XYZ file of C-alpha atoms in Angstrom:
658
model
C -47.651 -42.008 55.817
C -49.300 -44.129 53.136
C -47.233 -46.753 51.372
C -45.275 -45.421 48.418
C -46.956 -45.962 45.060
C -45.498 -48.033 42.267
C -44.399 -44.792 40.667
C -42.558 -43.810 43.861
C -39.197 -45.198 42.851
C -35.700 -43.818 42.903
C -35.022 -41.010 40.457
C -32.353 -42.523 38.265
C -28.856 -41.128 38.543
C -27.869 -40.178 35.065
C -25.021 -38.156 33.727
C -25.128 -37.063 30.138
C -21.900 -36.611 28.261
C -21.046 -35.686 24.716
C -18.400 -37.394 22.617
C -17.225 -34.005 21.405
C -17.598 -32.051 24.652
C -16.481 -32.382 28.274
C -18.939 -34.006 30.704
C -21.663 -31.652 31.879
C -22.680 -31.288 35.487
C -26.075 -32.965 35.215
C -29.230 -32.183 37.133
C -30.343 -35.737 37.953
C -30.270 -36.310 41.701
C -30.632 -39.630 43.437
C -33.334 -39.327 46.042
C -35.963 -41.586 47.553
C -39.531 -40.360 47.168
C -41.464 -40.887 50.401
C -44.687 -39.097 49.620
C -47.990 -40.921 49.833
C -50.687 -40.470 47.230
C -53.622 -38.153 47.794
C -55.685 -40.408 45.572
C -55.092 -43.360 47.839
C -54.329 -45.513 44.799
C -51.252 -46.919 43.217
C -50.504 -46.449 39.528
C -49.256 -49.771 38.206
C -50.953 -49.706 34.811
C -51.800 -46.850 32.444
C -53.619 -46.449 29.155
C -52.153 -44.091 26.552
C -55.060 -42.453 24.723
C -52.917 -41.484 21.765
C -50.781 -42.861 18.936
C -47.442 -42.553 17.190
C -44.431 -40.807 18.621
C -45.959 -39.554 21.889
C -47.466 -42.946 22.698
C -44.037 -44.544 22.231
C -42.495 -41.809 24.381
C -44.873 -42.436 27.295
C -44.480 -46.213 27.013
C -40.679 -45.915 27.336
C -40.921 -44.039 30.623
C -43.666 -46.335 31.931
C -41.457 -49.336 31.165
C -38.518 -47.697 32.962
C -40.714 -47.156 36.026
C -42.142 -50.681 35.979
C -45.616 -49.446 35.039
C -47.601 -51.542 32.546
C -48.825 -49.796 29.395
C -51.999 -50.250 27.363
C -52.244 -48.912 23.810
C -55.270 -48.192 21.659
C -55.173 -48.195 17.882
C -57.268 -47.464 14.824
C -57.501 -49.504 11.633
C -54.709 -47.395 10.094
C -52.403 -48.099 13.064
C -52.924 -51.841 13.361
C -49.217 -52.553 12.744
C -47.805 -49.386 14.309
C -44.782 -49.126 16.563
C -46.749 -48.012 19.633
C -48.943 -51.110 19.334
C -45.879 -53.365 19.309
C -44.236 -51.545 22.232
C -47.192 -51.642 24.621
C -47.857 -54.507 27.018
C -51.445 -54.658 25.729
C -53.208 -53.075 22.746
C -56.882 -52.696 21.868
C -58.567 -51.868 18.559
C -60.943 -48.882 18.825
C -62.275 -48.228 15.341
C -61.787 -46.854 11.814
C -58.906 -44.580 10.790
C -60.707 -41.195 11.078
C -59.865 -39.821 14.523
C -63.492 -38.891 15.255
C -64.305 -42.597 15.201
C -61.245 -43.771 17.128
C -58.805 -41.566 19.055
C -61.436 -38.881 19.752
C -64.063 -41.381 20.902
C -64.185 -40.907 24.671
C -66.625 -43.770 25.175
C -64.418 -46.302 23.379
C -61.311 -45.265 25.306
C -63.062 -45.412 28.671
C -64.426 -48.839 27.754
C -60.879 -50.096 27.029
C -59.665 -48.551 30.289
C -62.263 -50.559 32.206
C -61.607 -53.803 30.343
C -57.845 -53.523 30.840
C -58.216 -52.450 34.499
C -55.882 -49.452 34.328
C -55.697 -46.934 37.144
C -54.822 -43.937 34.948
C -54.991 -42.541 31.405
C -52.228 -40.488 29.795
C -53.708 -38.415 26.945
C -50.418 -37.429 25.263
C -50.913 -34.275 23.204
C -53.566 -33.460 20.638
C -56.758 -35.530 20.439
C -58.329 -35.574 23.949
C -55.398 -34.101 25.883
C -57.104 -30.736 26.437
C -60.678 -31.983 26.604
C -62.391 -30.826 29.790
C -65.173 -33.304 29.076
C -62.755 -36.235 28.888
C -60.955 -35.242 32.101
C -64.326 -35.000 33.828
C -65.453 -38.354 32.421
C -62.291 -40.022 33.735
C -63.008 -38.589 37.179
C -66.583 -39.861 37.088
C -65.367 -43.336 36.158
C -62.796 -43.394 38.963
C -59.824 -43.255 36.580
C -56.902 -40.907 37.174
C -56.477 -38.401 34.339
C -52.758 -37.734 33.985
C -53.138 -34.020 33.523
C -54.601 -30.964 35.223
C -58.069 -30.775 36.779
C -60.914 -30.198 34.341
C -61.454 -26.692 35.756
C -57.943 -25.656 34.680
C -58.466 -27.142 31.222
C -61.743 -25.219 30.975
C -60.307 -21.900 32.126
C -57.144 -22.113 30.037
C -58.721 -23.905 27.081
C -61.066 -21.042 26.359
C -58.684 -18.294 25.321
C -61.102 -15.490 26.159
C -61.487 -16.768 29.733
C -57.758 -17.315 30.134
C -57.015 -13.704 29.143
C -59.274 -12.385 31.907
C -57.763 -14.711 34.512
C -54.223 -13.763 33.501
C -54.960 -10.043 33.633
C -56.331 -10.483 37.167
C -53.201 -12.438 38.129
C -50.917 -9.645 36.960
C -49.673 -11.423 33.842
C -49.291 -8.987 30.904
C -51.708 -9.626 28.018
C -52.175 -8.355 24.436
C -55.126 -6.119 23.540
C -57.996 -8.021 21.966
C -61.663 -9.083 21.944
C -62.699 -12.154 23.929
C -66.456 -11.608 24.121
C -69.501 -13.835 23.742
C -71.019 -12.051 20.732
C -69.773 -14.169 17.835
C -71.661 -12.521 14.999
C -69.624 -11.727 11.916
C -70.474 -8.046 12.252
C -69.342 -7.857 15.888
C -66.042 -9.591 15.178
C -65.424 -7.354 12.168
C -66.112 -4.207 14.221
C -63.706 -5.245 16.959
C -61.026 -6.067 14.406
C -61.403 -2.546 13.036
C -61.273 -1.056 16.547
C -58.116 -2.982 17.476
C -56.543 -2.097 14.129
C -55.185 -4.355 11.395
C -53.255 -6.603 11.258
C -55.129 -8.791 13.745
C -54.885 -12.436 14.720
C -58.123 -14.402 14.798
C -58.027 -17.605 16.861
C -60.347 -20.406 17.851
C -60.805 -20.071 21.615
C -60.206 -23.808 22.027
C -57.643 -24.128 19.247
C -54.006 -25.116 19.434
C -51.079 -25.918 17.176
C -52.155 -23.248 14.701
C -55.572 -24.853 14.155
C -58.307 -22.273 13.622
C -55.788 -19.436 13.531
C -55.405 -16.790 10.813
C -53.564 -13.488 10.399
C -55.872 -10.915 8.823
C -54.118 -7.883 7.384
C -57.088 -5.929 6.010
C -60.880 -5.709 6.277
C -61.144 -6.899 2.676
C -59.975 -10.424 3.585
C -61.706 -10.600 6.981
C -64.803 -12.602 6.021
C -62.978 -15.250 3.985
C -60.360 -15.828 6.699
C -62.996 -15.932 9.442
C -64.972 -18.628 7.633
C -61.822 -20.635 6.963
C -60.720 -20.456 10.615
C -64.172 -21.497 11.816
C -64.309 -24.517 9.504
C -60.890 -25.708 10.647
C -61.684 -25.178 14.330
C -64.987 -27.043 14.036
C -63.260 -29.995 12.412
C -60.271 -30.156 14.787
C -61.711 -29.230 18.193
C -65.466 -29.193 17.512
C -65.752 -25.558 18.632
C -65.744 -22.580 16.262
C -65.948 -19.754 18.808
C -63.367 -17.092 17.901
C -61.331 -14.382 19.613
C -59.350 -11.495 18.122
C -55.978 -10.091 19.191
C -53.722 -7.341 17.995
C -51.048 -8.971 15.859
C -47.530 -8.134 17.059
C -45.409 -7.930 13.926
C -42.331 -10.203 13.838
C -42.595 -11.335 17.482
C -40.818 -14.197 19.174
C -42.784 -17.157 20.460
C -41.354 -17.965 23.888
C -42.971 -20.497 26.203
C -42.266 -21.628 29.758
C -42.590 -25.190 31.051
C -44.376 -25.319 34.397
C -45.267 -28.122 36.799
C -47.763 -28.116 39.645
C -48.752 -30.721 42.218
C -51.753 -31.514 44.433
C -50.009 -29.824 47.383
C -50.044 -26.313 45.924
C -46.447 -26.296 44.709
C -45.618 -24.877 41.263
C -42.194 -24.615 39.604
C -40.923 -23.492 36.203
C -38.338 -25.370 34.127
C -37.129 -22.439 32.016
C -38.159 -21.315 28.583
C -38.182 -22.660 25.042
C -38.030 -20.538 21.907
C -40.443 -21.836 19.263
C -40.431 -18.827 16.968
C -39.506 -20.457 13.665
C -42.797 -21.702 12.229
C -44.560 -22.432 8.958
C -48.335 -22.500 8.533
C -48.476 -21.211 12.158
C -46.945 -24.466 13.375
C -43.555 -24.938 14.999
C -40.713 -26.520 13.072
C -37.603 -25.813 15.207
C -37.569 -25.424 18.982
C -34.685 -24.682 21.288
C -33.987 -24.246 24.973
C -33.043 -21.921 26.440
C -34.178 -18.991 24.271
C -31.244 -17.389 22.433
C -30.185 -14.007 23.775
C -32.544 -14.051 26.762
C -30.776 -12.640 29.816
C -31.041 -14.298 33.255
C -33.172 -11.470 34.672
C -35.695 -11.769 31.800
C -35.648 -15.567 32.179
C -36.529 -15.174 35.869
C -39.392 -12.776 35.101
C -40.751 -15.157 32.454
C -40.642 -18.068 34.883
C -42.271 -16.152 37.702
C -45.051 -14.900 35.404
C -45.676 -18.483 34.250
C -45.889 -19.684 37.855
C -48.424 -16.922 38.643
C -50.442 -18.064 35.634
C -50.433 -21.682 36.809
C -51.307 -20.836 40.406
C -54.222 -18.666 39.225
C -55.998 -21.821 38.013
C -54.710 -24.229 40.720
C -52.717 -26.057 38.062
C -51.553 -29.661 38.527
C -49.191 -31.568 36.242
C -47.252 -30.485 33.164
C -48.278 -27.292 31.398
C -46.844 -24.661 29.110
C -47.439 -20.931 29.361
C -46.892 -19.300 25.973
C -45.805 -15.689 25.541
C -45.320 -13.282 22.665
C -42.030 -11.404 23.057
C -41.142 -8.221 21.194
C -37.714 -7.025 20.078
C -37.136 -5.322 23.458
C -37.897 -8.561 25.341
C -41.242 -7.305 26.625
C -43.537 -10.322 26.832
C -47.310 -10.849 26.799
C -49.423 -13.869 27.696
C -50.729 -15.676 24.631
C -52.221 -18.926 25.922
C -51.615 -21.900 28.199
C -51.391 -25.438 26.881
C -52.734 -27.732 29.590
C -50.772 -30.794 28.514
C -47.323 -32.052 27.642
C -45.928 -30.213 24.608
C -44.479 -31.772 21.453
C -41.219 -29.949 22.182
C -40.854 -31.077 25.807
C -37.633 -33.042 25.081
C -35.524 -29.873 24.782
C -36.509 -28.963 28.343
C -35.625 -32.485 29.479
C -32.208 -32.177 27.835
C -31.253 -28.925 29.596
C -32.633 -29.916 33.017
C -32.043 -33.684 33.138
C -35.653 -34.230 34.206
C -37.965 -36.866 32.730
C -41.185 -34.869 32.442
C -43.335 -37.931 31.763
C -42.036 -39.529 34.950
C -42.946 -36.370 36.833
C -46.417 -36.515 35.284
C -46.978 -40.041 36.586
C -45.575 -39.249 40.025
C -47.672 -36.126 40.469
C -50.809 -37.845 39.155
C -50.270 -40.434 41.903
C -50.280 -37.646 44.487
C -46.577 -37.083 45.094
C -45.016 -33.692 45.577
C -42.848 -32.144 42.866
C -39.511 -33.986 43.228
C -37.314 -30.844 43.125
C -37.600 -27.332 44.513
C -37.186 -24.324 42.223
C -33.637 -23.803 43.470
C -32.717 -27.419 42.689
C -33.785 -27.136 39.043
C -30.740 -26.043 37.078
C -30.186 -25.180 33.442
C -27.177 -26.648 31.668
C -26.177 -26.489 28.014
C -28.392 -25.947 24.987
C -30.801 -28.207 23.109
C -32.526 -28.133 19.712
C -35.486 -30.070 18.376
C -36.088 -30.346 14.627
C -39.457 -31.716 13.537
C -39.143 -33.958 10.500
C -42.324 -33.845 8.442
C -43.720 -35.549 5.377
C -44.232 -32.341 3.441
C -42.964 -30.456 0.399
C -41.297 -27.144 1.341
C -41.150 -26.209 -2.340
C -44.940 -26.461 -2.561
C -45.854 -24.202 0.356
C -45.079 -27.010 2.830
C -48.007 -29.073 1.631
C -48.325 -32.148 3.887
C -47.936 -35.535 2.292
C -48.674 -39.172 2.951
C -47.212 -42.429 1.743
C -44.799 -45.272 2.510
C -41.406 -44.902 4.153
C -39.644 -47.052 1.561
C -36.241 -46.336 3.089
C -35.610 -44.872 6.535
C -32.255 -44.573 8.266
C -31.385 -42.274 11.130
C -28.335 -40.900 12.921
C -27.027 -42.917 15.843
C -28.888 -42.122 19.066
C -26.730 -41.488 22.132
C -26.934 -39.641 25.439
C -26.948 -36.259 23.693
C -29.001 -37.264 20.625
C -32.619 -38.396 20.822
C -34.839 -39.623 18.013
C -38.481 -39.446 19.037
C -40.580 -41.323 16.497
C -43.468 -43.712 16.092
C -42.575 -45.128 12.682
C -39.970 -47.371 11.115
C -38.954 -48.388 7.607
C -41.891 -49.875 5.724
C -44.533 -47.966 7.699
C -46.865 -45.504 6.046
C -47.471 -41.868 6.936
C -51.264 -41.786 7.023
C -53.475 -39.113 5.520
C -55.652 -39.331 8.623
C -53.126 -37.935 11.124
C -50.400 -35.346 11.567
C -47.603 -35.852 8.987
C -44.773 -35.575 11.521
C -42.339 -38.467 11.012
C -39.994 -37.804 13.915
C -38.365 -35.299 16.237
C -34.569 -35.058 16.183
C -33.326 -33.695 19.516
C -29.703 -32.810 20.293
C -27.848 -31.351 23.273
C -24.411 -29.739 23.626
C -22.604 -27.450 26.035
C -23.587 -24.252 24.184
C -25.830 -23.102 21.349
C -23.212 -23.156 18.594
C -22.045 -26.667 19.501
C -25.657 -27.893 19.635
C -26.395 -26.317 16.254
C -23.342 -28.004 14.722
C -24.496 -31.349 16.118
C -28.034 -30.800 14.817
C -26.848 -30.123 11.267
C -24.505 -33.130 11.366
C -27.330 -35.389 12.552
C -29.802 -34.084 9.953
C -27.426 -35.205 7.184
C -27.696 -38.754 8.518
C -31.511 -38.704 8.516
C -32.280 -40.324 5.158
C -35.823 -40.964 3.897
C -37.044 -42.284 0.550
C -40.677 -42.687 -0.478
C -42.145 -39.244 0.064
C -41.171 -35.582 0.248
C -39.681 -34.432 3.562
C -38.421 -31.137 4.982
C -34.926 -32.416 5.881
C -33.051 -30.429 3.234
C -35.081 -27.372 4.209
C -34.112 -27.857 7.863
C -30.460 -27.971 6.813
C -30.901 -24.743 4.868
C -32.748 -23.132 7.776
C -30.264 -24.093 10.488
C -27.390 -22.958 8.293
C -28.809 -19.482 7.682
C -26.562 -16.758 9.188
C -29.482 -15.046 10.951
C -30.587 -18.318 12.548
C -27.013 -19.047 13.611
C -26.935 -15.601 15.220
C -30.151 -16.351 17.141
C -32.136 -13.616 15.401
C -35.361 -15.635 15.272
C -38.990 -14.515 15.073
C -42.287 -15.928 13.828
C -41.866 -14.268 10.428
C -38.410 -15.774 9.908
C -39.306 -18.186 7.086
C -41.365 -15.696 5.020
C -38.706 -13.012 5.504
C -35.868 -15.256 4.301
C -37.918 -17.314 1.860
C -35.681 -16.710 -1.156
C -32.521 -17.810 0.649
C -34.181 -20.776 2.373
C -36.013 -21.978 -0.733
C -33.937 -20.828 -3.713
C -35.030 -21.621 -7.240
C -33.984 -25.046 -8.455
C -30.374 -25.116 -9.653
C -28.733 -27.652 -11.925
C -27.220 -30.557 -10.023
C -23.435 -30.398 -9.833
C -21.797 -32.531 -12.529
C -19.837 -34.426 -9.879
C -23.103 -35.760 -8.444
C -24.242 -36.766 -11.925
C -21.005 -38.739 -12.279
C -21.712 -40.459 -8.961
C -25.219 -41.371 -10.124
C -23.886 -42.776 -13.412
C -21.162 -44.707 -11.564
C -23.745 -46.148 -9.183
C -25.845 -47.394 -12.085
C -22.833 -48.968 -13.807
C -21.687 -50.716 -10.631
C -25.220 -51.976 -9.981
C -25.124 -53.630 -13.442
C -22.176 -55.830 -12.453
C -23.983 -58.277 -10.128
C -26.842 -58.584 -12.628
C -24.382 -59.426 -15.431
C -22.617 -61.892 -13.145
C -25.922 -63.586 -12.328
C -26.725 -63.848 -16.045
C -23.276 -65.329 -16.761
C -23.822 -68.012 -14.118
C -27.283 -68.889 -15.409
C -26.399 -68.984 -19.117
C -23.993 -71.377 -20.810
C -23.054 -68.739 -23.407
C -20.017 -67.113 -21.866
C -19.546 -64.972 -24.974
C -22.946 -63.333 -24.628
C -22.631 -59.514 -24.390
C -25.085 -59.652 -21.478
C -22.635 -61.779 -19.465
C -20.068 -58.994 -19.131
C -20.265 -55.476 -17.750
C -16.607 -54.550 -18.210
C -17.114 -52.797 -21.549
C -13.925 -54.457 -22.756
C -13.135 -54.187 -26.477
C -10.149 -55.323 -28.519
C -7.669 -52.499 -29.201
C -10.164 -49.741 -28.311
C -11.872 -48.345 -25.218
C -15.622 -48.792 -25.260
C -17.773 -45.647 -24.949
C -21.478 -45.705 -24.152
C -24.001 -42.917 -23.755
C -26.208 -42.712 -20.683
C -29.143 -40.359 -20.172
C -30.218 -39.175 -16.729
C -32.851 -36.661 -15.673
C -31.961 -33.651 -13.535
C -35.422 -32.424 -12.682
C -37.133 -32.148 -16.074
C -33.853 -31.759 -17.950
C -32.250 -34.710 -19.777
C -28.496 -35.000 -19.219
C -26.349 -37.051 -21.622
C -23.184 -38.602 -20.205
C -20.576 -40.202 -22.470
C -18.948 -42.955 -20.397
C -15.659 -44.434 -21.572
C -14.527 -47.704 -19.946
C -10.783 -47.417 -19.337
C -8.496 -50.466 -19.286
C -7.521 -49.911 -15.642
C -11.151 -50.234 -14.520
C -11.760 -46.506 -14.189
C -14.147 -44.426 -16.282
C -13.947 -41.182 -18.198
C -17.260 -39.349 -18.099
C -17.981 -36.422 -20.356
C -20.853 -34.084 -19.538
C -21.209 -31.275 -22.037
C -17.669 -29.869 -22.457
C -16.178 -31.216 -19.233
C -14.530 -34.625 -18.677
C -14.200 -36.353 -15.290
C -11.942 -39.224 -14.255
C -14.109 -41.556 -12.181
C -13.513 -44.753 -10.245
C -15.131 -46.461 -7.312
C -16.919 -49.442 -5.859
C -19.995 -50.434 -3.893
C -20.022 -51.897 -0.405
C -22.633 -52.732 2.206
C -22.872 -51.414 5.741
C -25.780 -52.850 7.677
C -28.831 -52.785 5.417
C -27.496 -49.884 3.331
C -25.423 -49.733 0.141
C -22.676 -47.143 -0.111
C -20.794 -45.811 -3.100
C -17.129 -45.149 -2.456
C -15.963 -43.005 -5.347
C -13.227 -40.711 -6.587
C -14.143 -37.898 -8.991
C -11.038 -36.164 -10.396
C -9.112 -37.272 -7.328
C -11.705 -36.150 -4.745
C -12.811 -39.170 -2.708
C -16.244 -39.406 -1.090
C -18.602 -41.854 0.576
C -22.257 -41.658 -0.474
C -25.289 -43.732 0.426
C -26.826 -45.060 -2.790
C -30.450 -46.104 -3.229
C -31.979 -46.919 -6.611
C -35.741 -47.383 -6.562
C -37.922 -47.650 -9.638
C -36.796 -44.760 -11.852
C -34.885 -42.660 -9.330
C -31.324 -42.638 -7.987
C -31.001 -41.258 -4.440
C -27.623 -40.038 -3.160
C -27.166 -39.116 0.519
C -23.946 -37.504 1.753
C -22.599 -34.745 3.981
C -23.463 -32.320 1.167
C -27.172 -33.178 1.446
C -29.440 -35.411 -0.611
C -29.759 -35.546 -4.397
C -32.398 -37.207 -6.601
C -31.532 -38.103 -10.182
C -34.136 -39.575 -12.516
C -33.756 -42.462 -14.944
C -35.789 -41.683 -18.091
C -38.571 -44.118 -18.919
C -39.140 -44.856 -22.629
C -42.456 -43.498 -23.862
C -43.680 -46.943 -24.877
C -43.302 -48.084 -21.237
C -45.107 -45.092 -19.779
C -48.800 -45.458 -20.534
C -49.929 -42.665 -18.205
C -48.168 -39.328 -17.848
C -47.068 -38.324 -14.376
C -48.989 -35.106 -14.889
C -52.286 -36.988 -15.062
C -54.642 -37.716 -17.904
C -56.006 -34.943 -20.032
C -58.944 -33.178 -18.463
C -58.286 -34.589 -14.961
C -57.690 -32.585 -11.801
C -54.821 -33.319 -9.435
C -55.167 -32.226 -5.804
C -52.045 -30.498 -4.412
C -52.411 -32.509 -1.188
C -54.568 -35.206 0.335
C -57.639 -33.918 2.131
C -61.411 -33.790 2.481
C -63.694 -31.676 0.293
C -65.550 -29.302 2.634
C -67.236 -26.993 0.127
C -67.949 -27.140 -3.616
C -68.365 -23.757 -5.310
C -70.657 -23.814 -8.362
C -71.922 -21.127 -10.689
C -75.532 -21.423 -11.852
């Protein structure tokens, strides 16, 4: 037997407990791996051909295993977290991914210079590139992923459908042919019957995918899908499938090794999506019975064995309301949502990837892989849910997160002060929680979301709170049309901010004045100056001042009376509130401890430029501070005659009329 590789170390014994729940019987098992490598090489150093959150994720496991990590970075990522975490880091070019993270030649060159034995591609970018996997093989570098033949067969959706049908995996009716003329595709769409789904054969993550509901919109949607596919995966070949209305998106995690073994690690439900991209994932799938779970797993294993699969992969299925399921596609890489599978199985999937790439057998048999508890993953994005989830970019001026523990994971590649770049995916982080059952996990998820506070750009955190609190979501009645179906409840029209929050905002401003007045009093010798006192004290009368705040576009006038006992009376319209409180610091954050008409609360307070941000268990509130017209030279709506883009992007086509 060959000597054990550097990745052949003890599987760590780990038991995960929850502060609110009894200890769970955990799936980690202490065992010594004695398998030699089929490659005949040790893996002691890897290059991560990716960025951001997934690069950080791989580096953490590599560090745990004693494997050195090498990062690559573009100009936009020069000061990124994954660069700081890695043992070595190499610059590979300008911010656009085509010139950096998608440049196979540059990455291979770094791999040679840094003398790594293997490359982990993460997800996205080159992770499902048959050409890159083949290039690694030619250069004598281990590609931590499946063989290029599996990537080829599963990466081309038309080919994968044929292979799955031959393997006895149920598939959806569609067209997967070579004739890519507009007329041919249109004819097949009509034959299949609208609505249809048109997909790029090499697409993924919703890229190059469109739902077409009538022949009238076919041409426009086809052209749009082709443009997006060409830009993202450099291949605009399309396939057409019958669109199953309101289906569930259920996927199965599989693992194969070089010895012919394949196992499944149960299913994830990823049904709740916007813009054809996942936003909430959970494992196991709600309401799926053990016998259906077994059939799903066995079908996924058949799919993997049909292409001699090695490493981590995901077999995705469409499931109807009767729990019939049909093969959709196979992702030949680690998925964004892999942490929920790790949480319910106790298995480090990245560690398994490195072990199997080094030639070891799968550490556990199918019978040894057990499912315990329930896990959720919420993707936190820089986007505006109120503007059709338009992605955004900009600085993370303030960033604070819930406390990570054994049942709460925060997967991220950014920290306060970093910038979400226009050049890459706008995902800020993944919040992952585990509990003994679905309801307990959902409660923990909502609690943790309230402690995820971001200032500097629009995020979907409040939307995630609304989504996870919806009665139908709580009941597990999820499907891919969930957000459009419940749009009005999830994104209600803007309501006036509660007057109690306006009082908190006014109190925060008043209390922030105190240290500034104190500083002025110390600096000036005129102790009678009105600027040296913020108490509002007057002889024989109580001082009243008027403050104006902005609730959206609406100006709110608050009459604030300074009472002799240090409290305040605040009148908003015809209602008066008795208000008192103080500021205190906790770590790097400022909190407002207040009492409004006898109701005490603790609220995080951030005042930046002309906005007051309040974060509490009730959610987050933004209150504006009006700017005098003479201080505002340019309107926020832009100058007259200018055009404002709804999101950052690249102009692909300019339509003109002659």
